[in-house]
Short mmCIF file of C-alpha atoms in Angstrom, two decimals:
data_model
loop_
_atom_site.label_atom_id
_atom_site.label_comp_id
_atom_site.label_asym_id
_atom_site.label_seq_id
_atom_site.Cartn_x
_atom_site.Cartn_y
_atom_site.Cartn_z
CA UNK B 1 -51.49 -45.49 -18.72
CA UNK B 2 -50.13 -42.29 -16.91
CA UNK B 3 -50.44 -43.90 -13.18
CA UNK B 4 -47.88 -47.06 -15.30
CA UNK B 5 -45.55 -44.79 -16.74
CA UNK B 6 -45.33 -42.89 -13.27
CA UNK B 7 -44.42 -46.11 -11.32
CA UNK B 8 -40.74 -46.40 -12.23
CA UNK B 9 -40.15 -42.64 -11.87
CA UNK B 10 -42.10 -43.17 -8.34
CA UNK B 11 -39.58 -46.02 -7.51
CA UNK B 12 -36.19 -44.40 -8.59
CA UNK B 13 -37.03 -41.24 -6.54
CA UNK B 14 -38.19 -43.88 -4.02
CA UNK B 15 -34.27 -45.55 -4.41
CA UNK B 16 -32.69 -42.00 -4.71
CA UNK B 17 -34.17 -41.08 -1.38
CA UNK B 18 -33.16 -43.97 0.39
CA UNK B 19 -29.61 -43.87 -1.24
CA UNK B 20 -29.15 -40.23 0.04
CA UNK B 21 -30.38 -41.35 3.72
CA UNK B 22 -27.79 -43.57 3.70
CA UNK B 23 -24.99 -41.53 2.60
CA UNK B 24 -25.58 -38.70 4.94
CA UNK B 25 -25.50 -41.86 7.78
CA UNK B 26 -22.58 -42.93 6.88
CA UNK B 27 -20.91 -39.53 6.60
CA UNK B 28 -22.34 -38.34 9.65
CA UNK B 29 -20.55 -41.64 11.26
CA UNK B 30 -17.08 -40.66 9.49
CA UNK B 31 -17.82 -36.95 11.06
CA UNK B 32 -18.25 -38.48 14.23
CA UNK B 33 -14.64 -40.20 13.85
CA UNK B 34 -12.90 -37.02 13.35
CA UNK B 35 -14.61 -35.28 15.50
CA UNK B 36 -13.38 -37.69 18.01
CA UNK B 37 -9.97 -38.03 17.05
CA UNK B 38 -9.34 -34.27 17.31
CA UNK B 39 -10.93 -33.67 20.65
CA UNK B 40 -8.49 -36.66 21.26
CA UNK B 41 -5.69 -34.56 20.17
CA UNK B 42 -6.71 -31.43 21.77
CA UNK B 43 -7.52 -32.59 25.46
CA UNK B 44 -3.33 -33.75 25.30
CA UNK B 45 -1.74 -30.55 23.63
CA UNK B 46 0.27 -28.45 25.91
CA UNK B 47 3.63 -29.27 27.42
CA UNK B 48 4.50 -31.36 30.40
CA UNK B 49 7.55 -31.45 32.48
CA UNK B 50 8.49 -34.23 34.87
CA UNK B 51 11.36 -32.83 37.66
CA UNK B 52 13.51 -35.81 38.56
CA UNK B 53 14.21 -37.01 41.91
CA UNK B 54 16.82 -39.63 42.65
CA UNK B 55 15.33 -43.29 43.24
CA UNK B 56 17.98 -45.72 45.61
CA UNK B 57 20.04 -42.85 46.89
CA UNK B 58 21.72 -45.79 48.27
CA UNK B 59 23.34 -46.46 44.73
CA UNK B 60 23.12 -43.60 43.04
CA UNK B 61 21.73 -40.46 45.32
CA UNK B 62 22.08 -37.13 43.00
CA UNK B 63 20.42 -38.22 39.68
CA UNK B 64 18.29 -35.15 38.73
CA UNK B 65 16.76 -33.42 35.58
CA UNK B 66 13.90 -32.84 33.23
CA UNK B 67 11.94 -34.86 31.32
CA UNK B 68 9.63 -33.05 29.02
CA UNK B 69 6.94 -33.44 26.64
CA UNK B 70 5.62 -31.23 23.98
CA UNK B 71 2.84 -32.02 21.90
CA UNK B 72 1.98 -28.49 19.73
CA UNK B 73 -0.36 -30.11 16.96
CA UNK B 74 0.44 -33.45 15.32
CA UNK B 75 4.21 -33.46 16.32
CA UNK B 76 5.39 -34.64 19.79
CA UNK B 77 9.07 -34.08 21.14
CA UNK B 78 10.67 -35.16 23.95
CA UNK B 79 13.58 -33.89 25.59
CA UNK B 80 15.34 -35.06 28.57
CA UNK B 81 18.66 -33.29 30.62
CA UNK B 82 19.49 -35.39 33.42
CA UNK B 83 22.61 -35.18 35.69
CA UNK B 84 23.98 -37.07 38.45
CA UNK B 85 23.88 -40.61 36.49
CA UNK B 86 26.06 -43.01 36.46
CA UNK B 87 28.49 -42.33 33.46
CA UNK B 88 29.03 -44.66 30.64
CA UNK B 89 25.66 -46.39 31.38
CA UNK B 90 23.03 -46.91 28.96
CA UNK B 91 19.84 -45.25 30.52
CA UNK B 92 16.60 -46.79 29.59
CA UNK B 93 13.84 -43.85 30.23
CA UNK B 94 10.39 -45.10 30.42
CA UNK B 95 6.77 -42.88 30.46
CA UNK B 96 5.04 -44.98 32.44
CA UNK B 97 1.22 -46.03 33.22
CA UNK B 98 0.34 -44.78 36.67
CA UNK B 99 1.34 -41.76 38.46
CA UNK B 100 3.39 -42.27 41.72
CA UNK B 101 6.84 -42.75 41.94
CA UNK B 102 8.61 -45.43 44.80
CA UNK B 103 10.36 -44.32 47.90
CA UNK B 104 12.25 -46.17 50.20
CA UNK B 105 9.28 -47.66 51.35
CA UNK B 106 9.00 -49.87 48.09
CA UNK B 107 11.40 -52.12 48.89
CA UNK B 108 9.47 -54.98 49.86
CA UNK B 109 11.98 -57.25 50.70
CA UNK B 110 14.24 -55.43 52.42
CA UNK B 111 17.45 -56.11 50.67
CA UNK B 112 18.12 -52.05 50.38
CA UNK B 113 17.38 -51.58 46.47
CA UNK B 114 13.97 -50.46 44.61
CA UNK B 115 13.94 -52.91 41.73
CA UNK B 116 12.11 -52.89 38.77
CA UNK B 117 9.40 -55.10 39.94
CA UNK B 118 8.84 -53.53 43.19
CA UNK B 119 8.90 -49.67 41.56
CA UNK B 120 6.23 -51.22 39.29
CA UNK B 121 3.72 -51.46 42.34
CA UNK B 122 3.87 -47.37 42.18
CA UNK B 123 4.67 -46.42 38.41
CA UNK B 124 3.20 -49.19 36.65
CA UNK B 125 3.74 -50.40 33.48
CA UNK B 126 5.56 -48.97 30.58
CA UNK B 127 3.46 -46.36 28.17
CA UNK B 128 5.71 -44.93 25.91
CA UNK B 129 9.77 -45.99 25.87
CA UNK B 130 11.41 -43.16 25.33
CA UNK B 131 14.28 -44.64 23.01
CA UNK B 132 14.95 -44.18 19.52
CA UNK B 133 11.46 -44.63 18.16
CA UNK B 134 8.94 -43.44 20.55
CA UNK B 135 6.29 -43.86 17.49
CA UNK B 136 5.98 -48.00 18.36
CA UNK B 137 6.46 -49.69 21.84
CA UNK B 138 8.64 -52.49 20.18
CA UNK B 139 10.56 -50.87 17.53
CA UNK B 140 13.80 -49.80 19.45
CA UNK B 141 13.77 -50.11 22.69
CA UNK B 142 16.91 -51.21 23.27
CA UNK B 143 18.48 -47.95 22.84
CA UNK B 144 19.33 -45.55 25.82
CA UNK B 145 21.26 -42.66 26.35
CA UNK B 146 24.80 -42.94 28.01
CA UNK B 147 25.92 -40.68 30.72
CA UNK B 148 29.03 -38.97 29.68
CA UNK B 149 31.86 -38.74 31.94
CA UNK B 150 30.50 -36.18 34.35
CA UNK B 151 27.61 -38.74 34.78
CA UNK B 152 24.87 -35.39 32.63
CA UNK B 153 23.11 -36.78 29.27
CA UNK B 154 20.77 -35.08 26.94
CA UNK B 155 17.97 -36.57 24.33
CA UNK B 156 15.68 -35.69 22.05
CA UNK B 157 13.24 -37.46 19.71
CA UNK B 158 9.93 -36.05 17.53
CA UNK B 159 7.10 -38.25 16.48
CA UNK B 160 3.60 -37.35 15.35
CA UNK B 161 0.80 -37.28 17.21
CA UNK B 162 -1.57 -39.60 15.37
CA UNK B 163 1.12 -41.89 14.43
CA UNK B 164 2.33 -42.38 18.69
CA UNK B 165 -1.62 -42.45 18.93
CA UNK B 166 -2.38 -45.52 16.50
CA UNK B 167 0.82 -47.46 17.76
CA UNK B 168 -0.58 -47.32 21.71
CA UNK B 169 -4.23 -48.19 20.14
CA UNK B 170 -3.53 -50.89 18.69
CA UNK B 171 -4.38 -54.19 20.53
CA UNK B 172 -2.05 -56.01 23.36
CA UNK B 173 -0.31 -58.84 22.06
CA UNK B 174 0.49 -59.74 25.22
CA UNK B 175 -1.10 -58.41 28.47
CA UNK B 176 1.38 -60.84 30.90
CA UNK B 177 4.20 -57.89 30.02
CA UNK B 178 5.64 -55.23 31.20
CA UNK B 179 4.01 -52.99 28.29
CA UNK B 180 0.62 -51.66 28.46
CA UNK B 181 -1.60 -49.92 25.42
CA UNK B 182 -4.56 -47.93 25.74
CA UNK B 183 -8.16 -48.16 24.89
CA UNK B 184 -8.71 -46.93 21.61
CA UNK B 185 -10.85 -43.85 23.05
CA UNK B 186 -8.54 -43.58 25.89
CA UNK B 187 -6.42 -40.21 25.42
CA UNK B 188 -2.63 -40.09 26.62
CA UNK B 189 -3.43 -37.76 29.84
CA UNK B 190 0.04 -37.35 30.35
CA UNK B 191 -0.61 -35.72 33.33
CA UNK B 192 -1.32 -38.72 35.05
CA UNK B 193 1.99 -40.77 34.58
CA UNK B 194 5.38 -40.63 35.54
CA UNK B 195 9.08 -41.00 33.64
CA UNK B 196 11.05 -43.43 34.94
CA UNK B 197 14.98 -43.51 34.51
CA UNK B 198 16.73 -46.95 34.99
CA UNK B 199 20.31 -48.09 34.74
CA UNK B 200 23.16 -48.35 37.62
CA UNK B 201 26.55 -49.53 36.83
CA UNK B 202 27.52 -53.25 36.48
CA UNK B 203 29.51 -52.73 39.69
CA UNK B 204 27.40 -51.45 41.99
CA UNK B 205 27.57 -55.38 43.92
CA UNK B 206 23.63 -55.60 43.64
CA UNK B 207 21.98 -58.29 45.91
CA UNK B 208 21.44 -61.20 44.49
CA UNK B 209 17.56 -60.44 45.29
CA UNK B 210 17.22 -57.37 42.71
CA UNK B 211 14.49 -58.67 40.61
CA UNK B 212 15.11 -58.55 36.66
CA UNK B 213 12.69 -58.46 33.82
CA UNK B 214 13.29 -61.37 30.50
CA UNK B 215 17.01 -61.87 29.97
CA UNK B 216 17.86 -58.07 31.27
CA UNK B 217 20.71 -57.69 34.04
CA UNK B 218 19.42 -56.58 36.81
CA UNK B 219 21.83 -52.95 37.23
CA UNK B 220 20.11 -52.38 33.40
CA UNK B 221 16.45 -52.13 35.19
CA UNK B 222 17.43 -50.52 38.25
CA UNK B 223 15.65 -47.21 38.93
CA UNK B 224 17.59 -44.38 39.54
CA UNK B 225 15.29 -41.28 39.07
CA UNK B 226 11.81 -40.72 38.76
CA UNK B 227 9.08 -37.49 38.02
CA UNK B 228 5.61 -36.79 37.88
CA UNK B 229 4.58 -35.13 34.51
CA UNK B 230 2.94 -31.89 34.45
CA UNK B 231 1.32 -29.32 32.35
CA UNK B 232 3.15 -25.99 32.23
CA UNK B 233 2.85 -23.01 30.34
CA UNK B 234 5.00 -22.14 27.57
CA UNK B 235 6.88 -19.23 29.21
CA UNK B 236 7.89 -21.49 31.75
CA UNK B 237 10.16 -23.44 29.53
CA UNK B 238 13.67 -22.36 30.11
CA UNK B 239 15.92 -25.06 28.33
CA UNK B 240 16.96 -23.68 24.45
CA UNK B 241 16.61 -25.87 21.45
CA UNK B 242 20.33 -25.18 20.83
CA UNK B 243 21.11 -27.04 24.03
CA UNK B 244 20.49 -30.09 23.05
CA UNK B 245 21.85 -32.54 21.21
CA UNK B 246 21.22 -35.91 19.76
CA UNK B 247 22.85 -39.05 21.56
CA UNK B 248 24.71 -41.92 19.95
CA UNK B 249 23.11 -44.85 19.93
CA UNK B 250 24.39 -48.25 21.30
CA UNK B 251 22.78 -51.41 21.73
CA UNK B 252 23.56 -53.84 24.54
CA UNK B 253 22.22 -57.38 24.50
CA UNK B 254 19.33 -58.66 26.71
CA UNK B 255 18.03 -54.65 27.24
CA UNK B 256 14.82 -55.14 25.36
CA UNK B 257 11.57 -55.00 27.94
CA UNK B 258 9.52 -57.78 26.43
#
């Protein structure tokens, strides 16, 4: 009678055990995740500057500037001060997949401008657009800051961290564009890429050559400056907070890179 009445105790210790097993498996798995996820964020905190240089000084030769981003926990901000565009353009800026900018030398065929599609074969694909939600790829990317009269603009948008992070995880819904995700492991290494600035003015008389991307005109595509991104220290930021500003936002048909 006592080894009877012991064989349902033996069986729910039996099931407790097994239940506990389980749970620490599954929160060990969930530790794993987060432990993952913030090494993620901590290999890509710092702050990294890209120094322009002008792209087709045969358009446009004195575009320079900073592009730079800081990520300081879950909150990114980017800031760009460029100078020596052409004013009252809409300038699409672009962090972008690979890490070399074109030179002369890019122009494959010859027809004396570095379009879109033959900058591409150094700078890749586009990362993160740098337009008035840098959280998703899609959500608007038709926005660009215009060059004020003196051809000098200045931008600056915040996201967070995990929320830019999911958005480039996510999977491609189209790999045959000119936007590229990551791997859902991969971290941003921003190091690695470039900024791209784009956008000449409708009169620059551009060969009929200058390739185009979707229903874009080709001057909207055009790139005009270009910098490698690179960790730096905090005390080497010089530009104040107070000297920037937010720019107006305009939309111009056909602009959107899909």
């Amino acid at each position: 009678m006592k080894f009877k009445s012991s064989v349902p105790f033996i069986l729910a210790a039996s099931l407790f055990v097994l239940a506990a097993c389980d749970g620490g498996s599954s929160g060990s798995g969930s530790s794993k995740q987060n432990e993952s996820a913030e090494l993620q964020e901590d290999n890509d905190q710092g702050i990294y500057r890209a120094v322009l240089s002008p792209v087709n000084t045969k358009i446009v030769p004195n575009t320079t500037g900073t592009i730079e981003v800081r990520i300081d926990g879950d909150e990114v901000v980017v800031e760009s001060t460029v100078a020596g565009a052409p004013s009252g353009v809409k300038h699409l800026q672009n962090i972008m997949t690979a890490s070399e900018c074109p030179t002369d030398a890019s122009d494959a065929n010859g027809d004396g401008v570095v379009d879109i599609m033959e900058g591409s074969a150094s700078f890749g694909k586009i990362l993160i657009p740098l337009d008035s939600n840098i959280s998703d790829q899609l959500l608007g990317n038709d926005f660009g800051p215009i060059a004020n009269g003196a051809g000098a603009y200045v931008y600056r948008k915040s996201t967070s961290f995990a929320q830019l992070m999911a958005d480039l995880g996510t999977d491609d819904p189209d790999t045959e564009d000119f936007i590229a995700k990551l791997s859902s492991s991969q971290n941003l290494t921003l190091s690695t890429r470039v900024v791209v600035v784009h956008g000449v003015s409708r009169n620059s008389d551009l060969p009929a050559t200058v390739a185009t991307l979707g229903d874009a005109a080709a001057d909207q595509l055009v790139p005009i400056a270009c910098g490698k991104l690179v960790k730096v220290h905090s005390e080497d930021t010089t530009t104040a907070d107070d000297a920037r500003r937010e720019t107006s936002s305009e939309t111009t048909t056909g602009a959107r890179l899909l």
